[in-house]
Short mmCIF file of C-alpha atoms in Angstrom, two decimals:
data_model
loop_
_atom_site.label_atom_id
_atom_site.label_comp_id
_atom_site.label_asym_id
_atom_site.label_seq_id
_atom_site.Cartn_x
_atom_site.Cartn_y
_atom_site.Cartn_z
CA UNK A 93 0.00 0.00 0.00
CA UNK A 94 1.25 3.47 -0.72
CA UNK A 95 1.88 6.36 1.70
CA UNK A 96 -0.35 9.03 2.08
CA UNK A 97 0.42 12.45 3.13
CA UNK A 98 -2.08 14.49 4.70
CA UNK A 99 -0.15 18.45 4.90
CA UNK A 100 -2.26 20.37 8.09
CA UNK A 101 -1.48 24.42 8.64
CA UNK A 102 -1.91 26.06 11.44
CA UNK A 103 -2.13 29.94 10.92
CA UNK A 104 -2.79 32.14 13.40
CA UNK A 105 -4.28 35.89 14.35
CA UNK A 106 -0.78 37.27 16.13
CA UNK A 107 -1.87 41.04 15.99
CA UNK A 108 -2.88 43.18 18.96
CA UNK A 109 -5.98 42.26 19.13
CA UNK A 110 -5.38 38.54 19.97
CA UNK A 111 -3.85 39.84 23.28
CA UNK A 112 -7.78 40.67 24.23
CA UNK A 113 -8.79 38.70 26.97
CA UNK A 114 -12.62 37.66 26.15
CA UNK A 115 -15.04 36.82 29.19
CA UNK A 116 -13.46 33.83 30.77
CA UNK A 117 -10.76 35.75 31.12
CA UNK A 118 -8.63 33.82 28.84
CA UNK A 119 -6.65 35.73 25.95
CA UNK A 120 -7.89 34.79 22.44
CA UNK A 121 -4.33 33.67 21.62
CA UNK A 122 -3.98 31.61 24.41
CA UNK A 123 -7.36 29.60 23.13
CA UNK A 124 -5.90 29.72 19.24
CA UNK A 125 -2.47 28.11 20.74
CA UNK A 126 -4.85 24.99 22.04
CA UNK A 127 -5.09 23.46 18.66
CA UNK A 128 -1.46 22.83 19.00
CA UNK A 129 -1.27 20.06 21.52
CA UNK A 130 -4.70 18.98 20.57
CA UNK A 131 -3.15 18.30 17.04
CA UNK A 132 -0.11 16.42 18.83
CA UNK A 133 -2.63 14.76 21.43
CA UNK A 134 -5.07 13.33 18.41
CA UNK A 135 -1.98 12.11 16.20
CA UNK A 136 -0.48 10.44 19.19
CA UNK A 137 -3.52 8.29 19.81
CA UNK A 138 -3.49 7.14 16.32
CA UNK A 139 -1.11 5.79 14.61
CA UNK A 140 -2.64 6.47 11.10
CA UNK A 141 -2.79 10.12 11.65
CA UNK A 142 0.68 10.55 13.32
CA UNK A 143 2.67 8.58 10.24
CA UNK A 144 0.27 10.55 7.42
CA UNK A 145 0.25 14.07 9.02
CA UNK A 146 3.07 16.82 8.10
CA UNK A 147 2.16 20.23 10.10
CA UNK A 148 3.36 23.61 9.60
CA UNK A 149 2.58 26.39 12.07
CA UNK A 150 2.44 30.32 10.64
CA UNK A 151 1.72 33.02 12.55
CA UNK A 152 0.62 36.57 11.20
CA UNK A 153 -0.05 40.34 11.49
CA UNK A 154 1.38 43.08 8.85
CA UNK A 155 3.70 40.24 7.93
CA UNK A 156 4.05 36.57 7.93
CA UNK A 157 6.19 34.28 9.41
CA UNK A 158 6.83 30.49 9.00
CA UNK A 159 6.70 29.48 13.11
CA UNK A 160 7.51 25.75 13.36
CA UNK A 161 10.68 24.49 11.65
CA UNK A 162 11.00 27.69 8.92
CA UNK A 163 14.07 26.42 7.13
CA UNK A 164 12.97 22.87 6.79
CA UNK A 165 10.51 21.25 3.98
CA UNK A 166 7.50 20.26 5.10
CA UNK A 167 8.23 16.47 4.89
CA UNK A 168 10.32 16.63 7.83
CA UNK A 169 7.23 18.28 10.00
CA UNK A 170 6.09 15.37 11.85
CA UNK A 171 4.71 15.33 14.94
CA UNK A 172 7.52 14.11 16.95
CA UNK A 173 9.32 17.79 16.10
CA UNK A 174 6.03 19.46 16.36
CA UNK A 175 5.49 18.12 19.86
CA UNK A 176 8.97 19.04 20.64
CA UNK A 177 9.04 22.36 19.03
CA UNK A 178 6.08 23.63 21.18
CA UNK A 179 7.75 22.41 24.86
CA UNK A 180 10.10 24.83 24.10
CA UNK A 181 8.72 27.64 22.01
CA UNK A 182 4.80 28.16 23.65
CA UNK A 183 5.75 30.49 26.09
CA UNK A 184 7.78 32.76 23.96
CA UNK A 185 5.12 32.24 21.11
CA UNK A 186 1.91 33.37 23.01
CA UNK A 187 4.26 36.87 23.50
CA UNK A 188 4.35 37.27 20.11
CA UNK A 189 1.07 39.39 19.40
CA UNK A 190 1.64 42.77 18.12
CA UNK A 191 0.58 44.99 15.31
CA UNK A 192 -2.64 44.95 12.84
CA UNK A 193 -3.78 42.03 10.69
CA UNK A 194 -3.39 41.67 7.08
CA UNK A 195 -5.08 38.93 5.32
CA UNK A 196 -4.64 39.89 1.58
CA UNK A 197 -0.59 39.43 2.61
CA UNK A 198 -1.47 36.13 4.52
CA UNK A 199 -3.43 34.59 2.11
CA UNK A 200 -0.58 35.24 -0.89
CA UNK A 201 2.01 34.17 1.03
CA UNK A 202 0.36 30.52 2.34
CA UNK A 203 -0.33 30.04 -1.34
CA UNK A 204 3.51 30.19 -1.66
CA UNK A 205 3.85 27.87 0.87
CA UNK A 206 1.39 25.21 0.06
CA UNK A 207 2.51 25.20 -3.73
CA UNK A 208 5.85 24.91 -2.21
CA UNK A 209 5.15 22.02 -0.44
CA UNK A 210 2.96 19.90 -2.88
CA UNK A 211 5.29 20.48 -5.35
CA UNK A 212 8.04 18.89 -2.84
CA UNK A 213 5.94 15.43 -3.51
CA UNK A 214 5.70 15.54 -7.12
CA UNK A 215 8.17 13.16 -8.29
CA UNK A 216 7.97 10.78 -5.32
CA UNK A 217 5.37 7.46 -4.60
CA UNK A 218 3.33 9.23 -1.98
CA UNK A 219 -0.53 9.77 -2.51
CA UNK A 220 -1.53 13.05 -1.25
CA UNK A 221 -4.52 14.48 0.22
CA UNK A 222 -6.29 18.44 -0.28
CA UNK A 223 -4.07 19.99 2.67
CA UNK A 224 -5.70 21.26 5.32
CA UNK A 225 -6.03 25.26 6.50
CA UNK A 226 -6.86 25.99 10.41
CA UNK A 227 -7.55 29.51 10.01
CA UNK A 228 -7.65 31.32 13.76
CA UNK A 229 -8.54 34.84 13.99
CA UNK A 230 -11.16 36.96 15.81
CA UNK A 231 -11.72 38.57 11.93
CA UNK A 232 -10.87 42.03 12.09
CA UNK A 233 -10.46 43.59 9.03
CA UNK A 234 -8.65 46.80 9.20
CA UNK A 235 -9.08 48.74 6.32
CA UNK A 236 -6.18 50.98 6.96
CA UNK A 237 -4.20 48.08 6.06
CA UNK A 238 -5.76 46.02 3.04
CA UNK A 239 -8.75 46.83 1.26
CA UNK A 240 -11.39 44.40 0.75
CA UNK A 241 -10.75 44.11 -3.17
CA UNK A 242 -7.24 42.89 -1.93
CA UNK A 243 -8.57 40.57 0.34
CA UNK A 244 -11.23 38.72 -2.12
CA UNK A 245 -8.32 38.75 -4.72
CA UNK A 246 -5.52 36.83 -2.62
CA UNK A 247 -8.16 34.42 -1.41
CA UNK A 248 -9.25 33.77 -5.21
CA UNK A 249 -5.46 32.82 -5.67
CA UNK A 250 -5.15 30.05 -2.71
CA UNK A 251 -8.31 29.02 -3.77
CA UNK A 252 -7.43 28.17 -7.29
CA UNK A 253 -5.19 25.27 -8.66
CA UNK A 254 -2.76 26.54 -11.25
CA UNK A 255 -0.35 24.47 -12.23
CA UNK A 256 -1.08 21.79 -10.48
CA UNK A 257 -1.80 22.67 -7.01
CA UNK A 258 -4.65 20.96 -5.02
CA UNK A 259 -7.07 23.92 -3.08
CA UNK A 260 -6.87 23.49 0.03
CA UNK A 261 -9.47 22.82 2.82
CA UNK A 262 -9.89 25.94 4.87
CA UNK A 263 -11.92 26.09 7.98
CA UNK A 264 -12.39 28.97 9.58
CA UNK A 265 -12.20 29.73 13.26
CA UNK A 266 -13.37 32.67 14.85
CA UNK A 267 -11.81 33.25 18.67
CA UNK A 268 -13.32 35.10 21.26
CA UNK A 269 -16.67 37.33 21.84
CA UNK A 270 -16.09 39.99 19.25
CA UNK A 271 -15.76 37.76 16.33
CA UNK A 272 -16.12 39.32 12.92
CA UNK A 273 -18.70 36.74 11.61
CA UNK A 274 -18.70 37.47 8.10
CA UNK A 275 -15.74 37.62 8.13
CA UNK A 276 -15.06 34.29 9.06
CA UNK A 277 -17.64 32.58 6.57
CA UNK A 278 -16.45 34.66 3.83
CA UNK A 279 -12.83 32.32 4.71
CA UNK A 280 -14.27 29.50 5.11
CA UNK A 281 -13.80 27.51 1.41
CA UNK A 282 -13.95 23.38 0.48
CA UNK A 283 -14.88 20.53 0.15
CA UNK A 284 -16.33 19.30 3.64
CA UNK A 285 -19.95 18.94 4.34
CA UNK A 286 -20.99 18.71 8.30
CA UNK A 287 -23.36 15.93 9.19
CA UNK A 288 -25.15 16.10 12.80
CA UNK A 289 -26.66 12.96 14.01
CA UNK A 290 -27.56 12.17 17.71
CA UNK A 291 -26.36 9.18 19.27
CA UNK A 292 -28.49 7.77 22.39
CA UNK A 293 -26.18 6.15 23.93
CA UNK A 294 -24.09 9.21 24.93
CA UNK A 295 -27.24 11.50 24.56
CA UNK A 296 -24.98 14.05 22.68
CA UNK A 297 -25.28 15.39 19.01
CA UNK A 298 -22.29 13.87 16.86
CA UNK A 299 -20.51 15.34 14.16
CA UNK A 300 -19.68 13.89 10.81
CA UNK A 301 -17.69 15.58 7.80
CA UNK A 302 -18.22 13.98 4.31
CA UNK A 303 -17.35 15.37 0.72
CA UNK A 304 -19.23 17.07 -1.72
CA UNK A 305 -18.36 19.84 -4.21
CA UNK A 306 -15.54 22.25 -3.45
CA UNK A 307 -17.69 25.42 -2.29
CA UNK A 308 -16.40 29.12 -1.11
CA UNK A 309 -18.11 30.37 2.17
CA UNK A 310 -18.79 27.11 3.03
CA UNK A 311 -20.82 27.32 6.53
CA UNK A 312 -20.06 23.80 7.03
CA UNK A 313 -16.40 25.03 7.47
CA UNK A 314 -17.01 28.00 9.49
CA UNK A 315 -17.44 27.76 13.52
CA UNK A 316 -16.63 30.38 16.61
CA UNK A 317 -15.47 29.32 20.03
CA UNK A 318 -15.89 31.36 22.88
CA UNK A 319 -16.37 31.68 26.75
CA UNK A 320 -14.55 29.10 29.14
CA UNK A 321 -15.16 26.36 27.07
CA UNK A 322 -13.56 27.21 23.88
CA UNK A 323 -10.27 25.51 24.42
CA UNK A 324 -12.63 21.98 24.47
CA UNK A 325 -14.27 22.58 22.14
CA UNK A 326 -11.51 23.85 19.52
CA UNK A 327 -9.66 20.15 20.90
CA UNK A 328 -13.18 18.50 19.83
CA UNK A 329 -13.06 20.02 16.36
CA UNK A 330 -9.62 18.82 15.53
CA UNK A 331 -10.40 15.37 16.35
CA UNK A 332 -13.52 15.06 14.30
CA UNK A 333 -11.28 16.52 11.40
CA UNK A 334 -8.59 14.45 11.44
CA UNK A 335 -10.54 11.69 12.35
CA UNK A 336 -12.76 12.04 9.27
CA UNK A 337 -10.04 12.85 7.10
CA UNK A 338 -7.77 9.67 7.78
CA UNK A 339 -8.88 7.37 10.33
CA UNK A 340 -12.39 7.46 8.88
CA UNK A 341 -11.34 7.11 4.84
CA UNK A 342 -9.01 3.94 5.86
CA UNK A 343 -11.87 2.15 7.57
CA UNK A 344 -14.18 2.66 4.26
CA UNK A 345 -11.40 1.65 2.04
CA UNK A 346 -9.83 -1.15 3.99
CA UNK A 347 -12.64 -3.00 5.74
CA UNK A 348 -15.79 -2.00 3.20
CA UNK A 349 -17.52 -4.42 5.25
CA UNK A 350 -17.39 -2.26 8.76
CA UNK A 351 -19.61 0.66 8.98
CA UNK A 352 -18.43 3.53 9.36
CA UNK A 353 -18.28 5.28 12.83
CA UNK A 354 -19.57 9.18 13.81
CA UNK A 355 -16.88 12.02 15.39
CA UNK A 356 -18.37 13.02 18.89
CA UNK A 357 -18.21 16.61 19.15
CA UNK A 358 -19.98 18.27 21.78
CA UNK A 359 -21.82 21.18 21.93
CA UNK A 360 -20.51 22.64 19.03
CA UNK A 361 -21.12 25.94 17.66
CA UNK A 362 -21.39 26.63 13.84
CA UNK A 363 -22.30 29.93 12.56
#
């Protein structure tokens, strides 16, 4: 059987406004950071995820910088170094905020970055999956910085797949109680489709993400976490994703015969 890659980034909000601390009394950076070790926590438990998952972790405001492991390629992002990376780099990384946001600059220079990456896996064996995009951000658009036009146009270019390049899957995250929410569905762009079922044994709703057509503000890829249970629920999310998108897939194509299972994910809050 042939490797898979799945490629997962991480970008995150680091301007000022991140620093806010929202109701709980938690900054909104502090929650973004959570996906981190939830990422590391979810691979660790499964042995299909950890082998197929390469991360990268950006961070932006006015600029953009590569976080985890800048001046390696992507291949050699597994979760080992990502687990080892953020022992020793959290505290001096949730320090970082500063400055406004840019998204137009953001979303032109992950494009580099992704293309960069697939095209690291060209010539080689391994089958790769659409990457992944966590998007984290409260939304603020500062129109002293970007306009709008700028914004819709650099999105239109990750979105797209010239020469070769598979769009990725962005979901998008708001953080904290002032979320910009149109923001955040205007983001939001792929393939996934969210399923809710309820299961009576736990007496919870479940979550399930299937495929359909490749769609731009796609509400089934938009959600904001807030209040003092955000960090769960953010470390719920990323377990029903990467669930879905590897653990999930292998069961259908290697034991056709065993239904497939749902993604708990508790009280979840889509816009």
């Amino acid at each position: 059987m042939l490797g898979r890659r799945l490629l997962l980034y991480v970008v995150i909000d680091m301007s000022l406004s991140m620093s806010q601390s929202d109701e709980a009394g938690k900054t909104k950076i502090q929650t973004a950071m959570e996906i981190i070790p939830s990422v590391i926590e979810t691979a660790k438990k499964h042995a299909t995820i950890a082998a197929s998952l390469r991360v990268a972790v950006i961070g932006f405001n006015q600029s953009v910088e590569e976080l985890f492991l800048p001046d390696e390629r992507i291949g050699k992002h597994d979760i080992r170094s990502l687990e080892s990376w953020w022992e020793s780099s959290k505290e001096s990384v949730l320090k970082k905020c500063s400055g406004k946001t840019c998204f137009s600059r953001m979303f032109r220079k992950l494009n580099e970055i992704i293309t960069r990456d697939q095209e690291e896996y060209q010539e080689s064996y391994i089958r790769m999956d659409r990457p992944v995009v966590y998007l984290l951000t409260d939304g603020r658009w500062e129109e002293e910085v970007e306009s709008r036009e700028e914004i819709k146009e650099s999105l239109m270019l990750l979105r797209s797949e010239l020469d070769g390049k598979k769009a990725p899957e962005i979901f998008s995250i708001g953080i904290g109680d002032d979320v910009n929410q149109d923001n955040i569905l205007e983001y939001a762009a792929g393939r996934k489709v969210r399923q809710w079922s309820y299961d009576k044994e736990k007496d919870r709703r479940v979550l399930e993400f299937s495929n359909g057509e490749y769609k731009c503000e796609n509400e089934s890829m938009a959600f904001i976490f807030k209040g003092d249970k955000a960090a769960y629920k953010l470390r719920a999310f990323n377990n029903a994703v990467l669930r879905s998108s590897l653990v999930r897939r292998l069961i259908k194509i290697e034991c056709e015969s065993t239904p497939g299972f749902s993604i708990n994910f508790d009280e979840a809050e889509p816009l």
